[in-house]
XYZ file of N, CA and C in Angstrom:
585
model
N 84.547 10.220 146.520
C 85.437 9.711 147.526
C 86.868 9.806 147.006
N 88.450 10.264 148.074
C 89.001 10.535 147.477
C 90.178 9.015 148.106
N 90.615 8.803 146.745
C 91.412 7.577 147.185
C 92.968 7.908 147.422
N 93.886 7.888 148.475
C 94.986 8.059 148.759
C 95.907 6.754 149.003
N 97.234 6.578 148.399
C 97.806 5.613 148.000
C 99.362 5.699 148.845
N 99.988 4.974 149.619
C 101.257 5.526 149.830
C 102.019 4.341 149.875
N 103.208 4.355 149.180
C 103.782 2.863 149.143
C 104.756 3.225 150.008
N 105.918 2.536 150.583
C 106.716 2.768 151.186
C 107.752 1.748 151.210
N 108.806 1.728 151.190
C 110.000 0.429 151.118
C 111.154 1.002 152.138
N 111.294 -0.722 152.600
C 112.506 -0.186 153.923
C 111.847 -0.620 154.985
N 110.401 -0.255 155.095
C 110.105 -0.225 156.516
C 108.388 0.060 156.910
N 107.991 -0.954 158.090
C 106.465 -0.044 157.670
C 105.946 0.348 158.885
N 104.682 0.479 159.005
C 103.947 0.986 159.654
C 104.022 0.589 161.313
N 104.378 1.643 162.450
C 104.289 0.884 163.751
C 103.952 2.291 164.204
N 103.480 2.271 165.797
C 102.848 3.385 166.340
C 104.604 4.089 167.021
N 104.120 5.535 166.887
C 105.526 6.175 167.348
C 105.800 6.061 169.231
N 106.432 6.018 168.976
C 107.294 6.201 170.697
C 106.777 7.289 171.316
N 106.228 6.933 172.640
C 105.751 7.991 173.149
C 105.886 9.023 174.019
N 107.642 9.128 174.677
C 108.315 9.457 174.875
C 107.647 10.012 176.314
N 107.647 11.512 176.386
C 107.529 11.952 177.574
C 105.804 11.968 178.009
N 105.328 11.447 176.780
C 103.646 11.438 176.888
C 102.775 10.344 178.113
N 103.814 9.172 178.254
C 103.817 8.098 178.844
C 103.159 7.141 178.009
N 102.827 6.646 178.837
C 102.158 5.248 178.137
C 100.531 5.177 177.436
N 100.093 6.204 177.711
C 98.754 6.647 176.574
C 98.611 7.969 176.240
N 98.144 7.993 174.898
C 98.245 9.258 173.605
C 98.393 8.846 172.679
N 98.087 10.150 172.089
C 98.075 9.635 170.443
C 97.206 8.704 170.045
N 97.695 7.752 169.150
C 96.825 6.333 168.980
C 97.629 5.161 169.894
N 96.122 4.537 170.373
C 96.589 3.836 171.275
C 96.456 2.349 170.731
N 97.452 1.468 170.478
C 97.300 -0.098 170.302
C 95.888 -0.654 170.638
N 95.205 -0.708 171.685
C 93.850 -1.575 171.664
C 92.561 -0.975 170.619
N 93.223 0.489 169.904
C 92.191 0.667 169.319
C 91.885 0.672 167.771
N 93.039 -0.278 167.329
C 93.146 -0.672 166.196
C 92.254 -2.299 166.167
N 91.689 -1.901 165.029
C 90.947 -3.380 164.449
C 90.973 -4.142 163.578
N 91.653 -5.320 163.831
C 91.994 -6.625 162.976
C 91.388 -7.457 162.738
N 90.939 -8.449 161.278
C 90.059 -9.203 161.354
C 90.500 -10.386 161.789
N 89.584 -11.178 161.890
C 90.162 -12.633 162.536
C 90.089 -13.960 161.053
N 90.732 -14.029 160.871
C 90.609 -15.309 159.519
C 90.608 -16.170 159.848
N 89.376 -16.745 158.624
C 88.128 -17.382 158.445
C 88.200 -18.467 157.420
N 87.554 -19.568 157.530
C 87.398 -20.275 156.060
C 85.890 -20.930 156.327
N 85.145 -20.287 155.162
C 83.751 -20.937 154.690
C 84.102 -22.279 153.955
N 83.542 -22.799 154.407
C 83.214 -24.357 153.110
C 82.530 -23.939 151.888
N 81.718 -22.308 151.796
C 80.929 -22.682 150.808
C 81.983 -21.534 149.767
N 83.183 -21.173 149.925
C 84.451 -20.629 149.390
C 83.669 -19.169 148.912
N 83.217 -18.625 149.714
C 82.899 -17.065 149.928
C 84.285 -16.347 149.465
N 83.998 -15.808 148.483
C 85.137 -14.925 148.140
C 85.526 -13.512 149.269
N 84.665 -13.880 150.137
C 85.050 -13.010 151.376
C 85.585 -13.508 152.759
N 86.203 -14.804 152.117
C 87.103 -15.210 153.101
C 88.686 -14.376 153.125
N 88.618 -14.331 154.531
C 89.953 -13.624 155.284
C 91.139 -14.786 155.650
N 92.047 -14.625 154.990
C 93.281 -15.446 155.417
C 94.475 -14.516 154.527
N 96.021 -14.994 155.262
C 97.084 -14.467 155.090
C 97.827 -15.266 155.848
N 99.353 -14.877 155.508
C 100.109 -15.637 155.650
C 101.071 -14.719 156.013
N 101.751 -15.059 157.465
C 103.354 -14.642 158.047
C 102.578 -13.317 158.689
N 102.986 -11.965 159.381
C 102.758 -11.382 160.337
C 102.395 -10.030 159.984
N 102.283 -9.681 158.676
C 101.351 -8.817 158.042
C 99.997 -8.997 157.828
N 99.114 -8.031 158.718
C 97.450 -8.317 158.565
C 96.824 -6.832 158.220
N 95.826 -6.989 157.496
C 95.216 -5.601 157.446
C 94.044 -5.458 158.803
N 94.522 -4.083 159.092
C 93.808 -3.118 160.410
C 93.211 -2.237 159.671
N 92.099 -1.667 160.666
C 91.431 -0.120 160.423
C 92.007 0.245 161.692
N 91.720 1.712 161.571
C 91.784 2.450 162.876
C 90.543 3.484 162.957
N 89.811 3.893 163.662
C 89.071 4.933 164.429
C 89.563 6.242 164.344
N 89.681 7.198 163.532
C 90.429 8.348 164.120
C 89.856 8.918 164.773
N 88.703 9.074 164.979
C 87.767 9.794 166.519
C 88.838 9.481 167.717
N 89.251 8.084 167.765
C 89.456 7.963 168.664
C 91.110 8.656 169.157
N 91.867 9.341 168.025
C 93.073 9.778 168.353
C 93.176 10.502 169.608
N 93.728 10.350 170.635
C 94.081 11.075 171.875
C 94.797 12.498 171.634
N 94.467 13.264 171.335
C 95.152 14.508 170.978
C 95.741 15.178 172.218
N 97.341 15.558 171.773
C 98.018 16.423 172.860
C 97.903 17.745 172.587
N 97.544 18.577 173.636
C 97.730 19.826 173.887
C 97.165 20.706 175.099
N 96.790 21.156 176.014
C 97.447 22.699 174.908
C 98.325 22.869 174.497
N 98.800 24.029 173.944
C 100.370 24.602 173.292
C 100.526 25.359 174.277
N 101.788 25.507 174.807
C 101.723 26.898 175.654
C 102.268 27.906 175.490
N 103.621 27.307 174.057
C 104.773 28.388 173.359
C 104.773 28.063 171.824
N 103.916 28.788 170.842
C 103.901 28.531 168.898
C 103.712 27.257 169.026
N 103.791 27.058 168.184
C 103.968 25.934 167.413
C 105.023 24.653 167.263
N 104.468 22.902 167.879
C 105.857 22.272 168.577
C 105.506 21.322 167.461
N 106.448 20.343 167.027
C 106.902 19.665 165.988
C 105.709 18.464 166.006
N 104.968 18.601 164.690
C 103.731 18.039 163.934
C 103.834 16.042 164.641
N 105.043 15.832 165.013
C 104.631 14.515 165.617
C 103.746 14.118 166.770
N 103.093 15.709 167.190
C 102.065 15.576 168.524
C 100.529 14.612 167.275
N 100.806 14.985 166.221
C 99.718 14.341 165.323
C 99.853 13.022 164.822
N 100.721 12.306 165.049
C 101.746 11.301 164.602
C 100.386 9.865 164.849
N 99.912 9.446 163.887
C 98.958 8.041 164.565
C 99.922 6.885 164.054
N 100.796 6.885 163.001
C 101.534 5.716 162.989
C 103.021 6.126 162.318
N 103.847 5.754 162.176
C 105.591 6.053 161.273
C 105.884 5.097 161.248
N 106.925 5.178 160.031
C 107.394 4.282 159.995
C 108.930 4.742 159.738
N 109.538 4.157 160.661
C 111.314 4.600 160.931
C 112.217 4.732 159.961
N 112.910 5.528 159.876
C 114.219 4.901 158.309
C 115.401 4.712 159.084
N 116.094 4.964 158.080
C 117.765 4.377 159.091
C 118.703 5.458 159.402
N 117.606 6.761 159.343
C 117.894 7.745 160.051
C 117.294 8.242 161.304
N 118.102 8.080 162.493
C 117.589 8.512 163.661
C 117.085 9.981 163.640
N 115.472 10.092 164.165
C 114.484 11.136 164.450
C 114.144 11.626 163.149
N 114.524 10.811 161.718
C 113.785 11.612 160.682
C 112.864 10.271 159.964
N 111.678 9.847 160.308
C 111.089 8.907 159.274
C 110.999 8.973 158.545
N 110.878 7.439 157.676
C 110.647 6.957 156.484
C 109.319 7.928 155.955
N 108.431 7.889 157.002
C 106.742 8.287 157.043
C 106.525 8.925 158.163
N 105.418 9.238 158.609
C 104.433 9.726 159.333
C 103.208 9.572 158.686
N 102.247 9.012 159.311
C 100.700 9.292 159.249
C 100.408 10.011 160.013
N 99.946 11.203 159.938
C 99.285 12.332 160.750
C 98.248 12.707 160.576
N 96.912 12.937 161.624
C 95.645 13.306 161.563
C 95.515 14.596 162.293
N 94.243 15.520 161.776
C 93.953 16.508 162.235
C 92.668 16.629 162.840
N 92.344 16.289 164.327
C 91.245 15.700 164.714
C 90.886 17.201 165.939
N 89.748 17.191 166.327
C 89.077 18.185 167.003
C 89.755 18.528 168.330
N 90.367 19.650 168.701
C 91.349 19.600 169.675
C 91.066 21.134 170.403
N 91.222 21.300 171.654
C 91.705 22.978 171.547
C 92.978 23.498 172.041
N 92.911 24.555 170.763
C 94.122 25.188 170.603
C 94.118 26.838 171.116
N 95.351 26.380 172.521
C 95.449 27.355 173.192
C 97.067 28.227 173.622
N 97.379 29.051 173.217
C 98.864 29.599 173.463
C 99.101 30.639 174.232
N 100.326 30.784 175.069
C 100.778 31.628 175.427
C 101.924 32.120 175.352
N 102.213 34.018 175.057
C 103.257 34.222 174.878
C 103.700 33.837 173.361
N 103.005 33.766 172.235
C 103.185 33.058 171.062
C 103.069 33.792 170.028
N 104.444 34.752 169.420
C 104.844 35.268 168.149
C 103.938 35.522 167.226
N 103.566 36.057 166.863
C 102.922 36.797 165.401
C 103.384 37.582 164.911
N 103.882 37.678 163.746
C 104.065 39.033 162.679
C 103.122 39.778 162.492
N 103.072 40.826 162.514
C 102.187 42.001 162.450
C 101.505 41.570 161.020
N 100.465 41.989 161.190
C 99.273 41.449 160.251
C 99.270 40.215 159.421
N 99.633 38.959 160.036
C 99.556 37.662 159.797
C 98.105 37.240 160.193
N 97.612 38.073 161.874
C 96.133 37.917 162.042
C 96.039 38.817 162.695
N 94.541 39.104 162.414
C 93.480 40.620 163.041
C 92.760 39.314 163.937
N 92.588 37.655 163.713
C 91.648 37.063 164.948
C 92.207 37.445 166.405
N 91.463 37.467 167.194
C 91.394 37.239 168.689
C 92.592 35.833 169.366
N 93.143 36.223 170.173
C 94.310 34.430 170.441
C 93.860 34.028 171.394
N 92.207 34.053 171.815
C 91.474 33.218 172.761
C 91.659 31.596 172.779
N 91.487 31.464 173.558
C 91.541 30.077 172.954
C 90.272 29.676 172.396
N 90.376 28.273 171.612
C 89.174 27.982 170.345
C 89.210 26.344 170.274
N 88.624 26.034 169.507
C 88.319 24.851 169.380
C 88.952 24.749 167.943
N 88.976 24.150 167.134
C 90.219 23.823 166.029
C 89.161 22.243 165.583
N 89.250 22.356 164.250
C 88.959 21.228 163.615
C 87.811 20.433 163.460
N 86.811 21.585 164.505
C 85.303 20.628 165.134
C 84.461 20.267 163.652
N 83.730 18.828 164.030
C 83.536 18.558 163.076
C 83.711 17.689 161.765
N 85.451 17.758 161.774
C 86.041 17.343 160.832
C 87.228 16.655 161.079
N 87.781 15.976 160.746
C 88.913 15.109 160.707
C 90.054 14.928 159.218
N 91.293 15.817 159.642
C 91.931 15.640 157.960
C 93.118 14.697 158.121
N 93.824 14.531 157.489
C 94.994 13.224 157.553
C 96.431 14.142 156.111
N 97.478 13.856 156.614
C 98.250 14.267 155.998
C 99.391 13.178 156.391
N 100.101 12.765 155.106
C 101.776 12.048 155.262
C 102.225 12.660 154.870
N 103.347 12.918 156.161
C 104.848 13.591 155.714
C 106.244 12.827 155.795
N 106.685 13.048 154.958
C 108.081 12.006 154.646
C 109.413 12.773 154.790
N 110.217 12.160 155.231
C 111.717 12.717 154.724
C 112.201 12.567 153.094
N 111.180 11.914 152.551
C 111.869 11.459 151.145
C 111.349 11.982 150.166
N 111.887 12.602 148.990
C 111.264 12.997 147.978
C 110.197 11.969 147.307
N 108.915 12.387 146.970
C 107.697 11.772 146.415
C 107.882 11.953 144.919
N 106.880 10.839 144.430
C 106.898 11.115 143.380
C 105.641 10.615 142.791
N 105.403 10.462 141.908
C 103.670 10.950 141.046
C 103.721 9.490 140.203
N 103.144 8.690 140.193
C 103.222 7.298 139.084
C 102.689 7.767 138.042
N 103.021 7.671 136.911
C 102.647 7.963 135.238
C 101.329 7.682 135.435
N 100.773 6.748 136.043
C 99.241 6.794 135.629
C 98.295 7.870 136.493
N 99.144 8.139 137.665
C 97.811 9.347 138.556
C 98.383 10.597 137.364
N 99.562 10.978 136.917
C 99.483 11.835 136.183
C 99.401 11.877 134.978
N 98.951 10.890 134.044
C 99.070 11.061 132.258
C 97.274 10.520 132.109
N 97.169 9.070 133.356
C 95.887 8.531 132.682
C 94.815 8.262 133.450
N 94.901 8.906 134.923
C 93.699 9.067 136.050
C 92.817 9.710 135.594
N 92.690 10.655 135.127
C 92.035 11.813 134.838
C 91.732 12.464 135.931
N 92.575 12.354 137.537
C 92.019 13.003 138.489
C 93.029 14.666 138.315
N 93.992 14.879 138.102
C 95.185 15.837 138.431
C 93.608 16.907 137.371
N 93.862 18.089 137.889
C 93.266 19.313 137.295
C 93.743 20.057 136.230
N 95.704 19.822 136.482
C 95.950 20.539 135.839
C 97.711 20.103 135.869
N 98.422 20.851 134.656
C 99.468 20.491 133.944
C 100.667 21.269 134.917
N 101.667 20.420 135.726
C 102.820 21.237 136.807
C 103.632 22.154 135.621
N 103.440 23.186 136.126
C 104.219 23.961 135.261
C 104.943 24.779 136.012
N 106.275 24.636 136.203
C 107.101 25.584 137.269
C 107.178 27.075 137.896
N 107.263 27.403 136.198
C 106.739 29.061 135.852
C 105.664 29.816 136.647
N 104.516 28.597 136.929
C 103.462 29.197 137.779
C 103.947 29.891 139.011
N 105.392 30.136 139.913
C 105.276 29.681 141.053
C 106.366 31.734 140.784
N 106.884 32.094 139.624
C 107.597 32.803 139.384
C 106.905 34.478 139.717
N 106.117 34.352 139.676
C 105.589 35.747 140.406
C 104.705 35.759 141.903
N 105.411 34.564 142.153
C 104.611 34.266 143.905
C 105.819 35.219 144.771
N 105.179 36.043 145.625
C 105.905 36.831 146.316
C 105.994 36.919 148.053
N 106.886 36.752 148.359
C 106.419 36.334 150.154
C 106.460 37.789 150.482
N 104.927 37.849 151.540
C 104.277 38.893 151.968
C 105.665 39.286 153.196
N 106.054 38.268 154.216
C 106.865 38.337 155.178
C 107.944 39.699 155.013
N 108.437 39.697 153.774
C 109.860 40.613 153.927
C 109.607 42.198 153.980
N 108.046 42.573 153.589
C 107.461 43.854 153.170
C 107.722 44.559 154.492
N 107.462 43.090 156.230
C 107.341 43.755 157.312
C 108.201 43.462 158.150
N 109.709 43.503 157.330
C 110.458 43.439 158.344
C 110.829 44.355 159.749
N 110.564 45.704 158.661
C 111.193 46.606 160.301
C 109.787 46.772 161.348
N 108.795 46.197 161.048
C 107.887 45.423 161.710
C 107.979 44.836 163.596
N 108.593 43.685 162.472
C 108.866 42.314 163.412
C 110.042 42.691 164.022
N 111.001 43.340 163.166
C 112.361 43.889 164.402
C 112.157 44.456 165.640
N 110.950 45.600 165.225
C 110.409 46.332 166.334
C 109.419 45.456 167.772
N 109.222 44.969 167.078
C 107.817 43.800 168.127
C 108.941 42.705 168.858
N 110.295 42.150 168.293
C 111.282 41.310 168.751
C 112.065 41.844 169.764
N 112.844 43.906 169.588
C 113.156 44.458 170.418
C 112.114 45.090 171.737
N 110.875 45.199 171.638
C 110.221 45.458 172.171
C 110.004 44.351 173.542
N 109.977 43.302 172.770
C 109.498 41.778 174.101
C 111.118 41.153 174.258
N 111.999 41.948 173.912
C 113.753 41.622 174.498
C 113.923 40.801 174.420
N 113.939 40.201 172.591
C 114.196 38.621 172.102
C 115.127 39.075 171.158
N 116.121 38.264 171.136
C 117.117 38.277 170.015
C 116.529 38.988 168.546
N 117.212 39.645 167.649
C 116.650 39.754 166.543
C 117.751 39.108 165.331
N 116.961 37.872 164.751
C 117.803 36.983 163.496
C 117.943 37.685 162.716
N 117.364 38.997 162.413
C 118.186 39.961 160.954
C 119.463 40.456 161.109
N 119.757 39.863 162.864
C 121.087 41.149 163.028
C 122.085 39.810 162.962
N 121.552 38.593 162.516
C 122.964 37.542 162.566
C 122.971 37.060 163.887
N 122.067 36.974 164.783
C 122.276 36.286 166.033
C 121.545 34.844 165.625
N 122.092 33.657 165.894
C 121.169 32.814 165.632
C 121.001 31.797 166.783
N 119.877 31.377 167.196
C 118.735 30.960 167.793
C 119.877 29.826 168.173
């Protein structure tokens, strides 16, 4: 089992704004579950109590309401958004909790670079099966001395150097993508036009 840890200061956890979605999507408030605190007489160390307006919840991710279809690429990862938490920068959070739950994914009219994919752009089903979770932050992360010197979980030693003969496939096909951009009479960004 893999244990994931995220601290956060400033600000915490509330469900995002749901803007043009209306009033249900995403994760929805009634489907979070809170316990109710308790006191045994016989002092069960599994008594539930707390104090002031912080309580621990689960949530369901089955139950995430997923938006889509897509109808143009790829639109900004907050359609995955189950909770954020705000910073004191407007539209960039502190956090995001984001899940990747069973959805289908369908596009039209939607960019590819020439041999990025030989699949079919039928539409498909995406994720069946499985459920993944990812936080993304505006803020640089960082590693506590103990997940990296004395967990024994990390595999292996960050070594920068590793990253020095990584080569992006993208630039091999540029006069490619120029051709496929003039072809469907879209601006082309190599010539300095920008978007």
């Amino acid at each position: 089992m893999n244990e994931d840890i995220q601290e956060i200061f400033g600000s915490h956890y509330v469900l995002p704004d749901l803007g043009p979605l209306g009033a249900n999507g995403l994760a929805n408030a009634r489907d979070f579950e809170y316990p109710l605190a308790h006191f045994d007489a016989d002092q069960s160390p599994w008594n539930i109590a707390w104090h002031g307006n912080y309580v621990p919840y689960k949530y369901a991710m089955e139950k995430f309401v997923s938006v889509g279809s897509i109808s143009k690429d790829h639109i900004d990862p907050s359609i995955l958004c189950v909770l954020t938490a705000p910073s004191k920068t407007p539209n960039a959070p502190l956090a995001d909790f984001l899940i990747f739950s069973p959805r289908w994914d369908v596009a039209n009219g939607t960019f590819r670079p020439p041999k990025a994919t030989e699949s079919d752009l039928a539409p498909m089903k995406v994720n069946e099966g499985s459920i993944g979770f990812m936080f993304e932050t505006s803020m640089m992360l960082t590693i506590t001395d103990y997940a990296m010197h004395r967990s024994g979980k990390l595999l292996h030693e960050h070594e920068p150097k590793m990253w020095d003969d990584f080569k992006a496939q993208f630039m091999d096909h540029l006069d490619e993508v120029k051709a496929e951009l003039e072809a469907a009479d879209l601006p082309n960004p190599l010539s300095g036009t920008r978007f």
